[in-house]
PDB file of C-alpha atoms in Angstrom:
ATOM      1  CA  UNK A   1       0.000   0.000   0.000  1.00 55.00           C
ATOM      2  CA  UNK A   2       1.746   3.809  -1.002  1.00 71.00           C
ATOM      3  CA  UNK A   3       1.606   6.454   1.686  1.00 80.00           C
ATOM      4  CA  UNK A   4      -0.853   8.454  -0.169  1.00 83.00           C
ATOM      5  CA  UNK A   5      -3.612   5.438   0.257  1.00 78.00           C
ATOM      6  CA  UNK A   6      -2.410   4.794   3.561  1.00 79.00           C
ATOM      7  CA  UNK A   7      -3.009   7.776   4.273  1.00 87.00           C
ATOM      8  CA  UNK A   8      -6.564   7.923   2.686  1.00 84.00           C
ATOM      9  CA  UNK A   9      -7.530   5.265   4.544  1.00 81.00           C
ATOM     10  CA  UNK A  10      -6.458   7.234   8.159  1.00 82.00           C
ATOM     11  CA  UNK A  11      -8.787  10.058   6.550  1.00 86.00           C
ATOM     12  CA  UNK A  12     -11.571   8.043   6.231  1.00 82.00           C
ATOM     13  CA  UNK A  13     -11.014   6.661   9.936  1.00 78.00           C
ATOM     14  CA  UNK A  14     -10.828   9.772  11.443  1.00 82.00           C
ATOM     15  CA  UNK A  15     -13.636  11.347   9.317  1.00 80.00           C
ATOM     16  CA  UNK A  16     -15.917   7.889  10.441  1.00 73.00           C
ATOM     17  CA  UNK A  17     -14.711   8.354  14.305  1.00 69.00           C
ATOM     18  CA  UNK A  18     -15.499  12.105  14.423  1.00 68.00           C
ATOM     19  CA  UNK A  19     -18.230  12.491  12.244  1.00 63.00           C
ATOM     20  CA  UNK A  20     -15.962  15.527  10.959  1.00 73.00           C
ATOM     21  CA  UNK A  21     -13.000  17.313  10.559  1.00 81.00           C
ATOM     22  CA  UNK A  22     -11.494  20.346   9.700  1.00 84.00           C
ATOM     23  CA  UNK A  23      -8.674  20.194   6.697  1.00 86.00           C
ATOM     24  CA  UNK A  24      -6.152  22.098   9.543  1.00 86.00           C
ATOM     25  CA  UNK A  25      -7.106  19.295  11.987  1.00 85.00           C
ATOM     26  CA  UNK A  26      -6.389  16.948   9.429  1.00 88.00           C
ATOM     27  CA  UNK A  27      -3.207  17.753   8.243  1.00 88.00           C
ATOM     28  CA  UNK A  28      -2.130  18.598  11.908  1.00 89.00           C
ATOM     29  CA  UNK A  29      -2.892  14.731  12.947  1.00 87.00           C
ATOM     30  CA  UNK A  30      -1.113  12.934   9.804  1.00 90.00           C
ATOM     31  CA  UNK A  31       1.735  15.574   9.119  1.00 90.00           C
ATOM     32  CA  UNK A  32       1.142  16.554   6.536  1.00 91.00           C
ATOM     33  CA  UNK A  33       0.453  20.098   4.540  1.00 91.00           C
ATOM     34  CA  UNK A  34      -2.899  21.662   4.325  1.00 88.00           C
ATOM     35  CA  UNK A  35      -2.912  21.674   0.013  1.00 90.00           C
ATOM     36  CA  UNK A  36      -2.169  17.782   0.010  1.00 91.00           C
ATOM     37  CA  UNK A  37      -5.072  17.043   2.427  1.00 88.00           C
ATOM     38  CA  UNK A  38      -7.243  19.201   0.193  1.00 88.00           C
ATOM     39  CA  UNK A  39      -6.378  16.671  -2.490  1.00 89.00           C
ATOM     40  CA  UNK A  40      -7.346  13.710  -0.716  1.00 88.00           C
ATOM     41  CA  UNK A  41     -10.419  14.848   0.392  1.00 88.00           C
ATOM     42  CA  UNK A  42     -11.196  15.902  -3.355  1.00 85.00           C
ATOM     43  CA  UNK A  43     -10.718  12.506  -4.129  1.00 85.00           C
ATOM     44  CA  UNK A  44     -12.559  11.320  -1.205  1.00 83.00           C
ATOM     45  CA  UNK A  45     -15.232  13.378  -2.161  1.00 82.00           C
ATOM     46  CA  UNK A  46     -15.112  12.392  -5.817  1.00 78.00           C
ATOM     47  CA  UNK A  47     -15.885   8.819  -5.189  1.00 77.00           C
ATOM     48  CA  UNK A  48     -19.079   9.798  -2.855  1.00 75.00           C
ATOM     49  CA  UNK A  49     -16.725   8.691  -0.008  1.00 79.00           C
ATOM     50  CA  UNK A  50     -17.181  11.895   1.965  1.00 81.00           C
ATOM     51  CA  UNK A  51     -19.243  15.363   1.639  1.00 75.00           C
ATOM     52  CA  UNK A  52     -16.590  18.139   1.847  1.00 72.00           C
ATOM     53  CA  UNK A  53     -18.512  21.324   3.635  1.00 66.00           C
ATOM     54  CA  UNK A  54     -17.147  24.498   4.045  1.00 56.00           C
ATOM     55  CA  UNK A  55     -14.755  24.411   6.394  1.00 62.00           C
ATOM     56  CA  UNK A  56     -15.214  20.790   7.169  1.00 73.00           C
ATOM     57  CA  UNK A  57     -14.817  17.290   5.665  1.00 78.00           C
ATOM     58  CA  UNK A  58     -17.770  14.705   6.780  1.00 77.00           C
ATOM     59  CA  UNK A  59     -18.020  10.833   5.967  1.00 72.00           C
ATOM     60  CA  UNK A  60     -20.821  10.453   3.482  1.00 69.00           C
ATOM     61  CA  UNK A  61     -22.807   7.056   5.704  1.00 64.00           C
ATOM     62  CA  UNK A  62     -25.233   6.631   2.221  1.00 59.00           C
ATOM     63  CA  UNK A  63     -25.662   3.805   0.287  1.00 52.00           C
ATOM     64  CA  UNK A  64     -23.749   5.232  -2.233  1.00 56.00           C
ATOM     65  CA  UNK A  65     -20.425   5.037  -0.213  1.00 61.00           C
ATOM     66  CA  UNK A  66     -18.474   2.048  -1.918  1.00 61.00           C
ATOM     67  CA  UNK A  67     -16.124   1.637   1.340  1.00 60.00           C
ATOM     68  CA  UNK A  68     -19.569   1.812   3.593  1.00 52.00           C
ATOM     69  CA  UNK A  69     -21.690  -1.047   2.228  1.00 47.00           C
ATOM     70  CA  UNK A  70     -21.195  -3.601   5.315  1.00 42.00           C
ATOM     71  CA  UNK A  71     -20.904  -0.578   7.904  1.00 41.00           C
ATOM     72  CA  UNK A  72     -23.451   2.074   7.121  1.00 39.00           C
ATOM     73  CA  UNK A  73     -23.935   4.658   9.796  1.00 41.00           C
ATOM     74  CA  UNK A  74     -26.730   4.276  12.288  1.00 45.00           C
ATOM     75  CA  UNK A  75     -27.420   5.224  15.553  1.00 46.00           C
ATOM     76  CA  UNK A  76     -28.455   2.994  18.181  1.00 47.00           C
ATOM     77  CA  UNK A  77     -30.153   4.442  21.580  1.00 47.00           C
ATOM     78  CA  UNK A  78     -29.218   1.378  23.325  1.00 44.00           C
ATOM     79  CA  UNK A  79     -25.755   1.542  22.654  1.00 47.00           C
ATOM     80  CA  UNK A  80     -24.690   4.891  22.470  1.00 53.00           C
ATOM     81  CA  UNK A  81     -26.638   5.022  26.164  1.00 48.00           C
ATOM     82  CA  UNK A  82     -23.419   3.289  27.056  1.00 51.00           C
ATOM     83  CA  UNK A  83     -20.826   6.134  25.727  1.00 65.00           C
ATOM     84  CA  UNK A  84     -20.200   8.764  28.311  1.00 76.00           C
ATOM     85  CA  UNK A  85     -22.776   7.777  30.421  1.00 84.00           C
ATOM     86  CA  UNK A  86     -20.997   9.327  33.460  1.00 87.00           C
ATOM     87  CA  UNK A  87     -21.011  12.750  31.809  1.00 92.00           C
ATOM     88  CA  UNK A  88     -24.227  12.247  30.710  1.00 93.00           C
ATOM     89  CA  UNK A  89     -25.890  11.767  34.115  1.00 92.00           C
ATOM     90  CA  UNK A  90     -23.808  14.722  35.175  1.00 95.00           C
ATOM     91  CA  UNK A  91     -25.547  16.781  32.677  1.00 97.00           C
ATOM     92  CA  UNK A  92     -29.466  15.171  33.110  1.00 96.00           C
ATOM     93  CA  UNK A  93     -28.685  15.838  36.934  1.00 96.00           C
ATOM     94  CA  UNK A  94     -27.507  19.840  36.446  1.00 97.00           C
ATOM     95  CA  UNK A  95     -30.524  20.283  33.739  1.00 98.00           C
ATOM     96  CA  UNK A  96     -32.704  18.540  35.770  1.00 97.00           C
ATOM     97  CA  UNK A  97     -32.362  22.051  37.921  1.00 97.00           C
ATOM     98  CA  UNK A  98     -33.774  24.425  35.646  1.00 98.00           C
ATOM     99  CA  UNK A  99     -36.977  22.287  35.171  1.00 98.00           C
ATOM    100  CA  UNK A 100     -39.225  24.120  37.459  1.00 97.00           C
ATOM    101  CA  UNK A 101     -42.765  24.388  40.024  1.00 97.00           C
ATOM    102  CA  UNK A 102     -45.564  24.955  36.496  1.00 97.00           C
ATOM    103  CA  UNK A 103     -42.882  25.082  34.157  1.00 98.00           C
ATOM    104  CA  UNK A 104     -43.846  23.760  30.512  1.00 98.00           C
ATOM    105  CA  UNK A 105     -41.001  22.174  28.828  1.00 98.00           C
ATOM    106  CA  UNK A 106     -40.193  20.034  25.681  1.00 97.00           C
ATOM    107  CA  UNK A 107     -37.489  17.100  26.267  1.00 97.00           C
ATOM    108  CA  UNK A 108     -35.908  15.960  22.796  1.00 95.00           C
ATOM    109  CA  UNK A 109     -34.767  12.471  22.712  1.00 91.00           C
ATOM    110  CA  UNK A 110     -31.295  11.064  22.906  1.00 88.00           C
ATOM    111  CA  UNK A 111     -29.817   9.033  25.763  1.00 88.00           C
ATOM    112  CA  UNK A 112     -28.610  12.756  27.440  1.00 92.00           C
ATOM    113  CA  UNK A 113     -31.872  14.360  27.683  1.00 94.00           C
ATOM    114  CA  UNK A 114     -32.974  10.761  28.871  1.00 92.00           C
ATOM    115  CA  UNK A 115     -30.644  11.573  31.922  1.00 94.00           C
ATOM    116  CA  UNK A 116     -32.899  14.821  32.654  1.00 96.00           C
ATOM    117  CA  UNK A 117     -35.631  12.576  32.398  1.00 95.00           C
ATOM    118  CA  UNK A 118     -34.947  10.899  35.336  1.00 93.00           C
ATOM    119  CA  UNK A 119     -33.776  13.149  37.441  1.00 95.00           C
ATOM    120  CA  UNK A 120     -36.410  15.519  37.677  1.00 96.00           C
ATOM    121  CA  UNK A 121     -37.862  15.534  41.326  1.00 95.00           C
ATOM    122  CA  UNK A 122     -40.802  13.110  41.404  1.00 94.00           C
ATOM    123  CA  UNK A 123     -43.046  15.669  43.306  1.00 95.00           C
ATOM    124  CA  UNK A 124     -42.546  18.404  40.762  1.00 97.00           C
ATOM    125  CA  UNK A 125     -45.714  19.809  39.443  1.00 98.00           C
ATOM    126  CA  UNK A 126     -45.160  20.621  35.687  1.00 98.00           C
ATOM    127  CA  UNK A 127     -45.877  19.555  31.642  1.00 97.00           C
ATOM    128  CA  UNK A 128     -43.849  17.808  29.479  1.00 97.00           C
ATOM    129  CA  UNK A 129     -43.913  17.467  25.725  1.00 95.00           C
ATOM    130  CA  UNK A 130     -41.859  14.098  24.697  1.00 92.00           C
ATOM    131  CA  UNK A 131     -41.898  12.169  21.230  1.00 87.00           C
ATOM    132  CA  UNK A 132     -39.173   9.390  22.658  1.00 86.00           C
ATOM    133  CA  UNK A 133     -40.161   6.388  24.492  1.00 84.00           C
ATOM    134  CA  UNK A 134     -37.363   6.543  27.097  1.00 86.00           C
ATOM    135  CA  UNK A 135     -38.444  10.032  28.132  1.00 89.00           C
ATOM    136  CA  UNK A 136     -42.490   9.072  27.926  1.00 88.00           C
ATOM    137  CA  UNK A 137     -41.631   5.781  30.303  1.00 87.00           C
ATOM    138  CA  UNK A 138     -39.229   7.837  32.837  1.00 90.00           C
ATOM    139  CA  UNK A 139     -41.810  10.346  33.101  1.00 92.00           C
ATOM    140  CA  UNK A 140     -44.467   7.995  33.688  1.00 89.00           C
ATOM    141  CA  UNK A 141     -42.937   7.178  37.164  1.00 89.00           C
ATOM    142  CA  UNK A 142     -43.950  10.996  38.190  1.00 93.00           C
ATOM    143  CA  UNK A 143     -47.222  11.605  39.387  1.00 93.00           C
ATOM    144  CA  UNK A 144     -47.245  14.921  38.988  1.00 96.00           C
ATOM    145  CA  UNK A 145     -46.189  15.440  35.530  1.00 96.00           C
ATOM    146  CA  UNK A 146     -49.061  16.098  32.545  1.00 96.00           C
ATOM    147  CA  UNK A 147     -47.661  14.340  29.368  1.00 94.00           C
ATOM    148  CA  UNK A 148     -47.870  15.248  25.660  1.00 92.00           C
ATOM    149  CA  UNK A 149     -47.010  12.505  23.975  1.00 89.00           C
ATOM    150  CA  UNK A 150     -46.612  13.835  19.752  1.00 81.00           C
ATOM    151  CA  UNK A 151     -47.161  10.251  18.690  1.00 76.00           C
ATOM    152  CA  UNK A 152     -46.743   8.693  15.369  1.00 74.00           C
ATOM    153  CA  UNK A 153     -44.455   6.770  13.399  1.00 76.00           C
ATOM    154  CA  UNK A 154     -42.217   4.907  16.110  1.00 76.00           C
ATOM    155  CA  UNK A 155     -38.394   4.554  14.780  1.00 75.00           C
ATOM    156  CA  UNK A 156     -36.077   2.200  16.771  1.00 73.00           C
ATOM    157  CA  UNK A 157     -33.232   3.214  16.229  1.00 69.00           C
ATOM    158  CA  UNK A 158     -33.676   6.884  18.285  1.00 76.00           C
ATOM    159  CA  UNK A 159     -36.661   5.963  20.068  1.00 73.00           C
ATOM    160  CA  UNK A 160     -38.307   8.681  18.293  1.00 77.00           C
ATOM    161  CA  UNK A 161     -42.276   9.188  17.842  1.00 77.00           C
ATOM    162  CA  UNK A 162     -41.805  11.455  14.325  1.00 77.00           C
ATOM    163  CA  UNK A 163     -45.531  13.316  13.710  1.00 76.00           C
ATOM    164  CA  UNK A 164     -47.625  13.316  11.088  1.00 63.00           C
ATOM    165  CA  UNK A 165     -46.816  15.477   8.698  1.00 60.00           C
ATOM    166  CA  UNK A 166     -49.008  18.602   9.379  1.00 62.00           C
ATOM    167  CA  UNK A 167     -47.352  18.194  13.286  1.00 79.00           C
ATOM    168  CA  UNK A 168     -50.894  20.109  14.588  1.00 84.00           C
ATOM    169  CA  UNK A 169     -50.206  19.074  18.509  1.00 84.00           C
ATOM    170  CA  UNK A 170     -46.474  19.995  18.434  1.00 86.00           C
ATOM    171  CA  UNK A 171     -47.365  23.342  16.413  1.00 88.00           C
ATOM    172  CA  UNK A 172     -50.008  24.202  18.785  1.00 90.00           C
ATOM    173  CA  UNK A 173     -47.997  23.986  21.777  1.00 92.00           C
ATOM    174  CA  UNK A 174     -45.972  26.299  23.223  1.00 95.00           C
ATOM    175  CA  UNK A 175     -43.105  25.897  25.741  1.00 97.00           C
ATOM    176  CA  UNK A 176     -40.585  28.271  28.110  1.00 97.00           C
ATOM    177  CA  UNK A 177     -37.905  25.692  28.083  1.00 98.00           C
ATOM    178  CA  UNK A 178     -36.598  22.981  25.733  1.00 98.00           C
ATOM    179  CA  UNK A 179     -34.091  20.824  26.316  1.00 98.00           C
ATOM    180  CA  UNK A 180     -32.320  19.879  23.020  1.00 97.00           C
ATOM    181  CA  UNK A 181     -29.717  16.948  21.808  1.00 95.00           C
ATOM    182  CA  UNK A 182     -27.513  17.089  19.352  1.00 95.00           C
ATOM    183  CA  UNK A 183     -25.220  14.747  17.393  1.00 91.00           C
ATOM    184  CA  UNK A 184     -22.299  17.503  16.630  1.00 92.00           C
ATOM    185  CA  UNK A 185     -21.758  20.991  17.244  1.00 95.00           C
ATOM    186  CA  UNK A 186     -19.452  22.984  15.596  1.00 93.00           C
ATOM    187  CA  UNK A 187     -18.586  26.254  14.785  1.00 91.00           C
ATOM    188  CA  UNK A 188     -19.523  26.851  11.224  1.00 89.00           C
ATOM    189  CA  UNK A 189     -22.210  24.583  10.323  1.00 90.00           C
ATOM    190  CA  UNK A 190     -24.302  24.261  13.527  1.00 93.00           C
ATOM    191  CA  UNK A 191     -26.481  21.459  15.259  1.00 95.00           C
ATOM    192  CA  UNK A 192     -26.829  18.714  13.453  1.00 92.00           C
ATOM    193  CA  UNK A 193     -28.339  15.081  14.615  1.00 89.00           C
ATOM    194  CA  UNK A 194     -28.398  11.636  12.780  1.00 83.00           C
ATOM    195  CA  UNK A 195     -31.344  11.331  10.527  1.00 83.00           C
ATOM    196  CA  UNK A 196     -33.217  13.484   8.408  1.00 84.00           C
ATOM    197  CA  UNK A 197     -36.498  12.263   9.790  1.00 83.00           C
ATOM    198  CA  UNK A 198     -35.521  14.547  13.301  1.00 87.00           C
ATOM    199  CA  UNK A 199     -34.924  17.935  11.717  1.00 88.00           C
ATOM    200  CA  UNK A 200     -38.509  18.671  10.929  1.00 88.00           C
ATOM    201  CA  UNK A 201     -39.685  18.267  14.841  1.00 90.00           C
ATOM    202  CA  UNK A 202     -36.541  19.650  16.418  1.00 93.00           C
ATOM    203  CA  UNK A 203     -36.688  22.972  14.314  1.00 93.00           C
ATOM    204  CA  UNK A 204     -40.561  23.678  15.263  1.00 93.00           C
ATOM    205  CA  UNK A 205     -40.143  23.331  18.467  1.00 95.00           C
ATOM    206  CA  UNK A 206     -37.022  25.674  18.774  1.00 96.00           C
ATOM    207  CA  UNK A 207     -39.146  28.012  17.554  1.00 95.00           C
ATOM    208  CA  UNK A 208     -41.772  27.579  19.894  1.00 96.00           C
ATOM    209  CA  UNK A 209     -39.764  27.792  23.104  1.00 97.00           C
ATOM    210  CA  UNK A 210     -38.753  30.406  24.934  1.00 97.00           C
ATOM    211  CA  UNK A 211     -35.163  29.221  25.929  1.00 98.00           C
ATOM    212  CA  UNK A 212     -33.388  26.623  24.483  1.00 98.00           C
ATOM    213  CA  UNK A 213     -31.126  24.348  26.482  1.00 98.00           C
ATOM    214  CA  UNK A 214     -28.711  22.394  24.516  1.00 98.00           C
ATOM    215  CA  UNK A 215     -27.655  19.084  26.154  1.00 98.00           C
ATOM    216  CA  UNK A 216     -24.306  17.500  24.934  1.00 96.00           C
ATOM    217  CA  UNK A 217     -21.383  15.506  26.443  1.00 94.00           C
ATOM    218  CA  UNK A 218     -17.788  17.017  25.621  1.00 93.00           C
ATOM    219  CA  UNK A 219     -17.132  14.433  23.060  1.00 90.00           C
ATOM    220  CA  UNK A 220     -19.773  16.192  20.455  1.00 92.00           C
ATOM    221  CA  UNK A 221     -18.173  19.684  20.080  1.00 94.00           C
ATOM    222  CA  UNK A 222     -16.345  20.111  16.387  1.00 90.00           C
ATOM    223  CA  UNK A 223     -18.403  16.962  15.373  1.00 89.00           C
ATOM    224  CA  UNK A 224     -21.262  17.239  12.194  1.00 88.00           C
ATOM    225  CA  UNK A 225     -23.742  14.512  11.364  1.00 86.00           C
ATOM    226  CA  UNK A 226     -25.749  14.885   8.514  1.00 82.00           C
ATOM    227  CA  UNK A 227     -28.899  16.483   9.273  1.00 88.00           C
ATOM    228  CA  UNK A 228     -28.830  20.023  10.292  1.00 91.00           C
ATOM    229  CA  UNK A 229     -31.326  21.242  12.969  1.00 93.00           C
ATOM    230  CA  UNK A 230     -30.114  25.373  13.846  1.00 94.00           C
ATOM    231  CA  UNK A 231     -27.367  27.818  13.584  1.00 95.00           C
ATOM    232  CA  UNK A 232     -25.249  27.517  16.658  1.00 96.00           C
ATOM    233  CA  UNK A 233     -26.688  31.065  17.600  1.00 95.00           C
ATOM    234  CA  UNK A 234     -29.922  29.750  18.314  1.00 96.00           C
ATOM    235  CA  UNK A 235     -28.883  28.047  21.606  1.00 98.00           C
ATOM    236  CA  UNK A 236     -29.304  30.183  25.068  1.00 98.00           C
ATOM    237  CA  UNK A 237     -27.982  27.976  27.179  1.00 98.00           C
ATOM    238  CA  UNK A 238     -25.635  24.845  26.773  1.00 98.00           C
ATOM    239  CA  UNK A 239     -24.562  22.238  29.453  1.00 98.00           C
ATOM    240  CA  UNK A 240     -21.761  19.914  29.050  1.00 97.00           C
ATOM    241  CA  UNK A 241     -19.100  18.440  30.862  1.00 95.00           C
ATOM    242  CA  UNK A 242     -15.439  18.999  32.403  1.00 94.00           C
ATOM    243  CA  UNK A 243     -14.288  17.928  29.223  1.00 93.00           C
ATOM    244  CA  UNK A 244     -14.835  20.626  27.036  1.00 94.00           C
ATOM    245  CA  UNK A 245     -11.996  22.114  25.761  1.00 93.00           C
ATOM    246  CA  UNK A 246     -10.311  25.723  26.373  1.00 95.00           C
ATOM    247  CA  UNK A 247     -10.870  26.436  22.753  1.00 94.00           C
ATOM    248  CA  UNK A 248     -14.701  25.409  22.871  1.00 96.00           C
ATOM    249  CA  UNK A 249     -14.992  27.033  26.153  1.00 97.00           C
ATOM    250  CA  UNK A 250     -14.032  30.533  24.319  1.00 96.00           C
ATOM    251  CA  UNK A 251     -15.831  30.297  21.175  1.00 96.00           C
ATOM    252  CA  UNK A 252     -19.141  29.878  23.012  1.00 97.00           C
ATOM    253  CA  UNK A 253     -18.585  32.673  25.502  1.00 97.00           C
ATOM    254  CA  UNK A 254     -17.819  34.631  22.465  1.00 96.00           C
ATOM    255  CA  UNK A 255     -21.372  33.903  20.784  1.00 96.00           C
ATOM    256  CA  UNK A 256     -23.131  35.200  24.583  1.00 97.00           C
ATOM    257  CA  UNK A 257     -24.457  31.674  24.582  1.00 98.00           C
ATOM    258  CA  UNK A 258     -24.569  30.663  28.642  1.00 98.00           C
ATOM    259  CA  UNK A 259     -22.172  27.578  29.555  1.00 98.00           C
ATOM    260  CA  UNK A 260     -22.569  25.581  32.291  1.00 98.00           C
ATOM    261  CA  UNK A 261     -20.199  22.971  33.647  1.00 97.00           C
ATOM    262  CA  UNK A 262     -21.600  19.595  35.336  1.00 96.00           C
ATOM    263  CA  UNK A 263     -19.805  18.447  37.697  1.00 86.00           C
TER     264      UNK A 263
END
């Protein structure tokens, strides 16, 4: 194998393990200058490998990815409740403070917001709108929560409810807090999640919220996934872990967007 495929193949790792990468990033990790990993990722790009973004370099997980045929992208909620579950819980616990005595929220799905979920005080008095099974069957344990469930097509893979298509009970409701998940964040090209089928639900209710809590473990900052919810400006508030970097710490104190640390 010549350097340049070995190297290729290192792209596409990296790109697969990150969900995304900058070309800097890139070249900084295999050593090698800026112009020849624009090449590569031309190529990449070329063969439907990868979709090169502006500013960023993403693996393409479509059927029409010849090295992705045997491995195509999905998410699982059972597994990936396994990944950082210790910052996770940090984060569900610290959210789980700004749920409030009346308060009427929306709780995304995702196996983070799922932490919220379940640590919300039982005796809390307040209203929920959920479209994920985890959150609907956490919630169910709390007497004094009213439920909206959105209903409709059930997807196993997210745990997701996804409306009809006209959405009337999730347009119709309005909420002073959501809590939102993400798949990556990053600077340029936003929140994004894993499937297309998400973006539709997740947008309408940013809109219809008040405040907007973003709830992500370190490990998703400078990622993208495919499917692109908001503009990183549309977040008030976003709670992560200790293991943010300096760099991410900076960029969202420079936006005005509130950061809280769970400990």
């Amino acid at each position: 194998m010549s350097k340049r495929e070995d190297r290729i193949n290192n792209i596409i790792s990296i790109l697969k393990s990150s969900n995304g990468s900058s070309v800097k990033d890139l070249a900084n990790e295999l050593n090698v200058s800026e112009m020849t990993i624009r090449r590569d990722l031309k190529t990449l790009e070329e063969k439907n490998i990868i979709d090169n973004f502006y500013g960023a370099a993403v693996f393409n997980p479509r059927e029409d990815n010849p090295v992705n045929k045997s491995d195509e992208f999905s998410y699982s909620i059972s597994i990936n409740s396994h990944k950082m579950e210790y910052q996770k819980n940090c984060i569900g616990k610290k959210a789980a403070e700004f749920v409030c005595e009346n308060d009427v929220v929306v709780i995304d799905t995702g196996t983070t917001t799922e932490k919220l979920t379940q640590n919300i005080d039982n005796e809390l008095s307040f209203t929920a709108l959920v479209f994920s099974a985890n959150n609907l069957i956490h919630l169910l344990g709390k007497p004094n929560a009213e439920i909206i469930v959105s209903g409709g097509k059930f997807h196993r893979d997210t745990g997701m409810f996804e409306p009809s298509i006209d959405m009337e009970l999730v347009k119709n409701t309005r909420t002073n807090k959501l809590f939102l998940s993400a798949a990556g964040v990053h600077e340029k090209l936003g929140i994004t999640c894993a499937y297309s089928y998400e973006i539709l639900l997740k947008k309408e209710v940013i809109n219809n919220s008040l405040e907007v809590f973003l709830l992500v473990d370190s490990s998703k900052f400078g990622n993208v996934a495919s499917a692109f919810i908001c503009e990183l400006d549309y977040i008030d508030n976003i709670i992560t872990d200790r293991g943010i970097s300096d760099e991410w710490v900076e960029i969202i104190n420079k936006m005005g967007i509130n950061l809280i640390i769970a400990d």
